[in-house]
């Protein structure tokens, strides 16, 4: 049996540690924070979206970066096996909209407790408040690690599960990228992904806190080419926009935001075409024909949106509805169907759900997660250049790659 060191006590690190120990290896898990699973506690707004209860093809289709690298790992541990894994540890789950899987308790802490139980069952040696400084290797073979306290610890295999750069407050500060580079690996460009977006329009501040449940968006580049479309939920903030649709949309533009702005056209009434919407407005205007324009939109728009609509249509707010012209009505239709914001930046790694980029997967064996450059060195989780959309897919990547690495450690 091998002596194994796992660096990082997140989702990938805990499942890798537990599985390696379960197979009979002696395992030491090093975590620089004072507790394990710090990032897990804040995933899914504190509820922890463990995985997505769907087939492997669905998981692959929801990976934006290097999906086919994950093929073998998913066949080693897929979402069904992950759900059963947690059930065996006493964690009951439920499946919600979009096949998202959560603990029945709605407490992310219960997921951490289940993983800690797995570590304890298999006698993993856990070292919190212990940071790893660098990897030790000779002649393209791993030898162990050097800790930040100066101590050197030797091992037959090392699994790097240090996470990415997203939510740096949880300890994801890019340590694994430096370790990878020091051992001759390529680290691709790093971007904050699934991240809120900053808009140029000041009126977004007026809409802060407004959530749109059933709207459509169309993301276009500066040449007017459509980059991404979606239907669902979004949120206005003091800096711009956020919410599920926006986070997914961010993945499609983050690599180019440095070079150009993007426009997001929001359709507030996607169920109506422009003619049907015009008829709807006409009916409302007949109903409120003697009111001022500002008081005639309550049936059509959220209250917070009305001042912005007045601003964008340039129709005087105190103009009587029966005096509004056909041309002005067209402007209302246009704004409701194509209200546009200009995106110029993201909110950065501190608010990103995941990191886009990482250790180049061409240098990692996809069936074992072992480095092709350094024998006995493995990489798992967000440190790899693999990232997915929201819905439990990123945690499944962590679980699958961590489990696969542990499964393939040589005795």
Coordinates of C-alpha atoms in Angstrom, one line a residue:
X1 CA 0.0 0.0 0.0
X2 CA 1.1 3.6 -0.7
X3 CA 1.7 6.6 1.4
X4 CA -0.6 9.3 0.0
X5 CA -0.7 13.1 0.5
X6 CA -3.8 15.0 -0.5
X7 CA -3.5 18.8 -0.6
X8 CA -6.8 20.7 -0.1
X9 CA -9.8 19.7 2.0
X10 CA -12.6 20.7 -0.4
X11 CA -15.0 18.5 -2.3
X12 CA -12.3 16.8 -4.5
X13 CA -9.8 16.5 -1.6
X14 CA -12.2 14.9 0.9
X15 CA -13.6 12.3 -1.5
X16 CA -10.1 11.6 -2.8
X17 CA -8.7 11.2 0.7
X18 CA -11.5 8.9 1.8
X19 CA -11.4 6.7 -1.2
X20 CA -7.6 6.3 -1.1
X21 CA -7.8 5.3 2.5
X22 CA -10.7 3.0 1.8
X23 CA -8.5 1.2 -0.7
X24 CA -5.9 0.6 2.1
X25 CA -3.5 3.4 1.5
X26 CA -2.1 5.6 4.4
X27 CA -3.5 9.0 3.7
X28 CA -2.6 12.5 5.1
X29 CA -4.9 15.3 4.1
X30 CA -3.5 18.9 4.4
X31 CA -5.8 21.8 4.6
X32 CA -4.6 25.4 5.2
X33 CA -7.9 26.6 6.6
X34 CA -9.0 25.8 10.2
X35 CA -11.8 23.5 8.9
X36 CA -12.6 21.3 5.9
X37 CA -15.0 22.1 3.2
X38 CA -15.1 25.9 3.6
X39 CA -16.2 26.5 0.0
X40 CA -18.9 23.8 0.2
X41 CA -20.6 25.7 3.0
X42 CA -21.4 28.6 0.6
X43 CA -22.3 26.6 -2.5
X44 CA -25.9 26.7 -3.7
X45 CA -26.6 29.7 -1.4
X46 CA -25.7 27.6 1.6
X47 CA -27.8 24.6 0.5
X48 CA -25.1 22.9 -1.6
X49 CA -26.2 21.7 -5.0
X50 CA -24.4 18.3 -4.7
X51 CA -24.8 17.1 -8.3
X52 CA -27.3 17.0 -11.2
X53 CA -29.4 13.8 -11.5
X54 CA -28.9 13.3 -15.2
X55 CA -27.0 11.1 -17.6
X56 CA -23.3 11.4 -18.5
X57 CA -24.2 13.0 -21.9
X58 CA -26.1 15.8 -20.1
X59 CA -23.2 16.4 -17.8
X60 CA -20.8 16.6 -20.7
X61 CA -23.0 19.0 -22.5
X62 CA -23.0 21.3 -19.5
X63 CA -19.2 21.5 -19.4
X64 CA -18.0 24.6 -21.1
X65 CA -14.2 23.8 -20.9
X66 CA -12.8 20.5 -22.1
X67 CA -15.8 18.3 -21.6
X68 CA -14.4 15.1 -23.1
X69 CA -11.5 15.1 -20.6
X70 CA -14.2 14.1 -18.1
X71 CA -15.5 11.0 -20.0
X72 CA -13.5 8.4 -18.0
X73 CA -14.0 10.1 -14.7
X74 CA -17.7 10.1 -15.1
X75 CA -17.7 6.4 -15.8
X76 CA -15.7 5.9 -12.6
X77 CA -18.1 8.0 -10.6
X78 CA -21.3 9.4 -12.2
X79 CA -24.0 11.4 -10.6
X80 CA -26.1 8.3 -9.6
X81 CA -23.1 6.8 -7.9
X82 CA -22.5 10.1 -6.1
X83 CA -26.0 10.3 -4.8
X84 CA -25.8 6.7 -3.6
X85 CA -22.4 7.5 -2.0
X86 CA -24.0 10.2 0.1
X87 CA -27.0 8.0 0.9
X88 CA -24.7 5.4 2.4
X89 CA -23.2 8.1 4.6
X90 CA -26.6 8.9 5.9
X91 CA -27.2 12.0 3.9
X92 CA -30.7 12.1 2.4
X93 CA -31.1 14.0 -0.8
X94 CA -33.9 15.6 -2.9
X95 CA -34.1 16.5 -6.6
X96 CA -35.5 19.9 -7.6
X97 CA -36.1 21.9 -10.8
X98 CA -33.5 21.2 -13.5
X99 CA -32.5 17.9 -11.8
X100 CA -30.5 19.7 -9.2
X101 CA -29.8 17.5 -6.2
X102 CA -29.7 19.0 -2.7
X103 CA -29.6 17.6 0.9
X104 CA -33.1 17.2 2.3
X105 CA -32.1 19.4 5.2
X106 CA -31.1 22.3 2.8
X107 CA -27.9 22.6 4.8
X108 CA -24.5 22.6 3.0
X109 CA -23.0 21.8 6.4
X110 CA -24.6 18.3 6.3
X111 CA -22.7 17.6 3.1
X112 CA -19.4 18.5 4.8
X113 CA -20.4 16.3 7.8
X114 CA -21.0 13.4 5.5
X115 CA -17.6 13.7 3.9
X116 CA -15.9 14.1 7.3
X117 CA -17.7 10.9 8.4
X118 CA -16.2 9.2 5.3
X119 CA -12.7 10.4 6.3
X120 CA -13.2 9.2 9.9
X121 CA -14.5 5.8 8.8
X122 CA -11.4 5.2 6.7
X123 CA -8.9 6.6 9.2
X124 CA -7.6 9.6 7.1
X125 CA -5.1 11.7 9.0
X126 CA -6.5 15.2 8.7
X127 CA -4.2 18.2 9.3
X128 CA -6.0 21.6 9.3
X129 CA -4.2 24.9 9.7
X130 CA -1.4 23.3 7.7
X131 CA -0.4 24.8 4.4
X132 CA 1.7 23.1 1.8
X133 CA 4.5 25.3 0.3
X134 CA 5.7 23.2 -2.6
X135 CA 5.9 19.7 -4.1
X136 CA 9.0 17.6 -3.8
X137 CA 10.1 15.7 -6.8
X138 CA 13.2 14.1 -8.4
X139 CA 13.8 12.7 -11.9
X140 CA 10.1 13.2 -12.9
X141 CA 8.8 11.3 -9.9
X142 CA 6.9 12.7 -6.9
X143 CA 8.6 12.4 -3.5
X144 CA 6.3 14.4 -1.2
X145 CA 5.7 17.9 0.0
X146 CA 7.3 20.7 1.9
X147 CA 5.0 22.4 4.4
X148 CA 5.0 26.1 5.1
X149 CA 6.3 25.4 8.6
X150 CA 9.5 24.0 7.1
X151 CA 8.7 20.3 7.6
X152 CA 9.1 17.9 4.7
X153 CA 6.7 15.0 4.4
X154 CA 7.5 12.2 2.0
X155 CA 5.0 10.1 0.1
X156 CA 4.5 7.7 -2.9
X157 CA 1.6 9.8 -4.4
X158 CA 0.3 13.3 -4.1
X159 CA -3.1 14.5 -5.2
X160 CA -3.4 18.3 -5.7
X161 CA -7.0 19.4 -4.9
X162 CA -6.3 23.1 -4.1
X163 CA -9.3 24.6 -6.0
X164 CA -9.1 27.6 -8.2
X165 CA -9.2 31.4 -7.6
X166 CA -13.0 31.8 -7.1
X167 CA -14.2 32.9 -3.6
X168 CA -10.7 33.6 -2.4
X169 CA -12.0 34.1 1.1
X170 CA -12.5 30.3 1.3
X171 CA -8.7 29.7 0.7
X172 CA -8.9 29.3 -3.0
X173 CA -5.8 31.5 -3.8
X174 CA -4.3 29.6 -6.7
X175 CA -1.7 27.6 -4.7
X176 CA -2.1 24.6 -7.0
X177 CA -1.3 26.6 -10.1
X178 CA 2.1 27.5 -8.7
X179 CA 2.7 23.9 -7.7
X180 CA 1.8 22.8 -11.2
X181 CA 4.1 25.3 -12.9
X182 CA 7.0 24.4 -10.6
X183 CA 6.7 20.8 -11.8
X184 CA 6.7 21.8 -15.4
X185 CA 3.0 21.9 -16.1
X186 CA 1.2 24.4 -18.3
X187 CA -1.5 26.6 -16.6
X188 CA -3.9 28.1 -19.1
X189 CA -5.2 31.7 -18.7
X190 CA -7.5 32.1 -15.7
X191 CA -10.8 33.9 -15.7
X192 CA -13.6 34.3 -13.2
X193 CA -16.6 32.3 -14.5
X194 CA -20.3 32.1 -13.5
X195 CA -19.8 35.6 -12.3
X196 CA -22.1 38.7 -11.9
X197 CA -21.6 41.3 -14.7
X198 CA -21.0 45.1 -14.5
X199 CA -23.2 47.3 -16.7
X200 CA -22.5 50.8 -17.9
X201 CA -26.1 52.0 -17.5
X202 CA -26.6 54.0 -14.3
X203 CA -30.3 53.1 -14.3
X204 CA -29.4 49.6 -13.2
X205 CA -28.9 51.0 -9.7
X206 CA -32.6 52.1 -9.7
X207 CA -33.6 48.5 -10.4
X208 CA -31.4 47.1 -7.6
X209 CA -33.0 44.0 -6.1
X210 CA -35.5 43.5 -8.9
X211 CA -35.7 39.9 -9.9
X212 CA -37.2 39.0 -13.3
X213 CA -38.5 35.4 -13.3
X214 CA -39.6 34.7 -16.9
X215 CA -37.6 36.8 -19.2
X216 CA -35.3 36.1 -22.1
X217 CA -31.8 37.5 -22.9
X218 CA -29.8 37.8 -26.0
X219 CA -26.0 38.5 -25.7
X220 CA -24.4 40.2 -28.6
X221 CA -20.9 41.3 -29.3
X222 CA -19.9 44.8 -30.7
X223 CA -20.5 43.6 -34.3
X224 CA -24.1 42.6 -33.3
X225 CA -23.4 38.9 -33.6
X226 CA -25.5 36.8 -31.1
X227 CA -23.2 35.0 -28.7
X228 CA -25.7 33.4 -26.3
X229 CA -29.5 33.2 -25.7
X230 CA -31.4 32.0 -22.7
X231 CA -34.7 32.1 -20.9
X232 CA -35.2 32.2 -17.1
X233 CA -34.3 34.3 -14.1
X234 CA -32.0 37.3 -13.6
X235 CA -31.4 40.0 -11.0
X236 CA -30.6 43.7 -11.2
X237 CA -27.9 44.9 -8.8
X238 CA -26.2 48.2 -7.9
X239 CA -23.4 47.3 -10.3
X240 CA -25.3 45.6 -13.1
X241 CA -26.8 42.2 -13.4
X242 CA -26.6 38.7 -11.7
X243 CA -28.8 35.7 -11.3
X244 CA -28.8 32.2 -12.9
X245 CA -29.1 33.3 -16.6
X246 CA -26.5 36.0 -16.2
X247 CA -24.0 33.7 -14.5
X248 CA -24.2 31.2 -17.4
X249 CA -24.0 34.0 -19.9
X250 CA -20.8 35.2 -18.3
X251 CA -19.0 32.0 -19.3
X252 CA -19.6 32.9 -23.0
X253 CA -18.0 36.3 -22.8
X254 CA -15.3 36.3 -20.1
X255 CA -12.4 35.6 -22.4
X256 CA -13.2 38.5 -24.7
X257 CA -14.4 41.2 -22.2
X258 CA -10.8 42.5 -22.0
X259 CA -11.1 43.4 -25.7
X260 CA -14.7 44.5 -26.2
X261 CA -18.0 45.3 -24.5
X262 CA -21.1 43.1 -24.9
X263 CA -24.7 44.1 -25.1
X264 CA -27.4 42.1 -23.3
X265 CA -30.9 42.6 -24.8
X266 CA -33.6 41.7 -22.3
X267 CA -37.0 40.7 -23.4
X268 CA -39.4 41.4 -20.6
X269 CA -42.3 39.7 -22.4
X270 CA -40.9 36.7 -24.3
X271 CA -44.3 35.1 -24.6
X272 CA -45.6 37.9 -26.7
X273 CA -44.4 39.0 -30.2
X274 CA -44.3 42.7 -30.9
X275 CA -47.8 42.7 -32.5
X276 CA -49.4 40.9 -29.6
X277 CA -47.5 43.1 -27.1
X278 CA -48.8 46.2 -29.0
X279 CA -52.3 44.9 -28.7
X280 CA -51.8 44.3 -25.0
X281 CA -50.6 47.9 -24.5
X282 CA -53.5 49.2 -26.4
X283 CA -55.9 47.4 -24.2
X284 CA -54.2 48.8 -21.1
X285 CA -54.2 52.3 -22.5
X286 CA -57.9 52.1 -23.2
X287 CA -58.4 51.0 -19.7
X288 CA -56.3 53.9 -18.3
X289 CA -57.0 56.4 -21.0
X290 CA -57.3 59.4 -18.7
X291 CA -54.3 58.6 -16.6
X292 CA -50.8 60.0 -16.8
X293 CA -48.3 57.7 -18.6
X294 CA -46.4 57.0 -15.4
X295 CA -49.7 55.6 -13.9
X296 CA -50.7 53.4 -16.8
X297 CA -48.0 50.7 -16.7
X298 CA -48.8 48.9 -13.5
X299 CA -50.4 45.9 -15.2
X300 CA -47.5 45.6 -17.6
X301 CA -44.3 46.1 -15.7
X302 CA -42.8 45.8 -12.2
X303 CA -43.1 49.0 -10.2
X304 CA -39.4 49.5 -10.2
X305 CA -39.2 49.2 -13.9
X306 CA -41.7 52.0 -14.7
X307 CA -39.3 55.0 -14.1
X308 CA -36.7 53.4 -16.2
X309 CA -39.2 52.7 -19.0
X310 CA -40.2 56.4 -19.0
X311 CA -36.5 57.3 -19.2
X312 CA -35.7 55.0 -22.1
X313 CA -38.9 55.7 -24.2
X314 CA -38.4 59.5 -23.6
X315 CA -42.2 59.9 -23.2
X316 CA -43.1 62.6 -20.7
X317 CA -44.3 60.9 -17.5
X318 CA -47.3 63.2 -17.1
X319 CA -48.5 62.8 -20.7
X320 CA -52.1 61.6 -20.8
X321 CA -52.3 58.1 -22.1
X322 CA -55.0 59.1 -24.7
X323 CA -52.4 61.5 -26.2
X324 CA -49.7 58.9 -26.7
X325 CA -49.0 58.5 -30.4
X326 CA -48.5 55.3 -32.4
X327 CA -44.8 56.1 -32.8
X328 CA -44.4 56.5 -29.0
X329 CA -46.2 53.2 -28.5
X330 CA -43.7 51.5 -30.9
X331 CA -40.9 52.9 -28.6
X332 CA -42.5 51.3 -25.6
X333 CA -42.8 47.9 -27.5
X334 CA -39.2 48.2 -28.6
X335 CA -37.9 48.8 -25.0
X336 CA -40.0 46.0 -23.5
X337 CA -38.7 43.5 -26.0
X338 CA -35.2 44.9 -26.3
X339 CA -34.2 46.7 -23.2
X340 CA -30.4 46.8 -23.5
X341 CA -27.5 47.0 -21.1
X342 CA -23.8 47.2 -22.0
X343 CA -21.5 44.9 -20.1
X344 CA -17.9 46.1 -19.6
X345 CA -16.5 43.9 -16.8
X346 CA -17.2 41.1 -14.3
X347 CA -17.2 41.3 -10.5
X348 CA -14.0 39.2 -10.4
X349 CA -12.8 36.1 -8.7
X350 CA -14.2 37.1 -5.3
X351 CA -17.8 36.7 -6.6
X352 CA -17.2 34.0 -9.3
X353 CA -18.7 30.6 -8.6
X354 CA -15.9 28.8 -10.5
X355 CA -12.5 29.4 -12.3
X356 CA -12.3 29.1 -16.0
X357 CA -8.8 27.8 -16.9
X358 CA -6.2 25.8 -14.9
X359 CA -3.8 22.9 -15.3
X360 CA -3.7 22.0 -18.9
X361 CA -5.6 18.7 -19.3
X362 CA -3.4 17.6 -22.3
X363 CA -0.7 17.0 -19.6
X364 CA -3.0 14.8 -17.4
X365 CA -4.1 11.3 -18.0
X366 CA -8.0 11.5 -18.2
X367 CA -8.5 7.9 -17.0
X368 CA -6.4 8.3 -13.9
X369 CA -5.9 12.1 -13.2
X370 CA -2.1 11.4 -13.0
X371 CA 0.3 13.8 -14.5
X372 CA 2.0 12.7 -17.7
X373 CA 5.1 14.6 -16.6
X374 CA 5.5 13.6 -12.9
X375 CA 4.9 10.0 -11.9
X376 CA 2.8 9.7 -8.8
X377 CA 1.4 13.3 -9.0
X378 CA -2.4 13.7 -9.5
X379 CA -4.6 16.7 -10.0
X380 CA -8.4 16.9 -9.2
X381 CA -11.2 19.4 -9.0
X382 CA -11.2 23.1 -9.9
X383 CA -7.4 23.3 -10.3
X384 CA -7.9 21.5 -13.6
X385 CA -8.8 23.4 -16.8
X386 CA -12.4 22.0 -16.7
X387 CA -15.4 24.1 -15.8
X388 CA -19.2 23.8 -16.2
X389 CA -22.4 25.7 -15.9
X390 CA -24.5 26.0 -12.8
X391 CA -26.8 23.1 -11.7
X392 CA -24.5 20.8 -9.7
X393 CA -22.1 20.1 -12.6
X394 CA -19.0 21.6 -11.1
X395 CA -19.3 19.7 -7.8
X396 CA -19.7 16.5 -9.8
X397 CA -16.5 17.3 -11.6
X398 CA -14.8 17.7 -8.2
X399 CA -16.2 14.4 -6.9
X400 CA -15.5 12.4 -10.1
X401 CA -11.9 13.6 -10.6
X402 CA -11.1 13.2 -6.9
X403 CA -12.5 9.7 -6.8
X404 CA -10.8 8.7 -10.0
X405 CA -7.4 9.9 -8.8
X406 CA -7.7 7.9 -5.6
X407 CA -9.0 4.9 -7.5
X408 CA -5.8 4.8 -9.6
X409 CA -3.0 5.2 -7.0
X410 CA -0.6 2.4 -7.4
X411 CA 0.2 0.3 -4.4

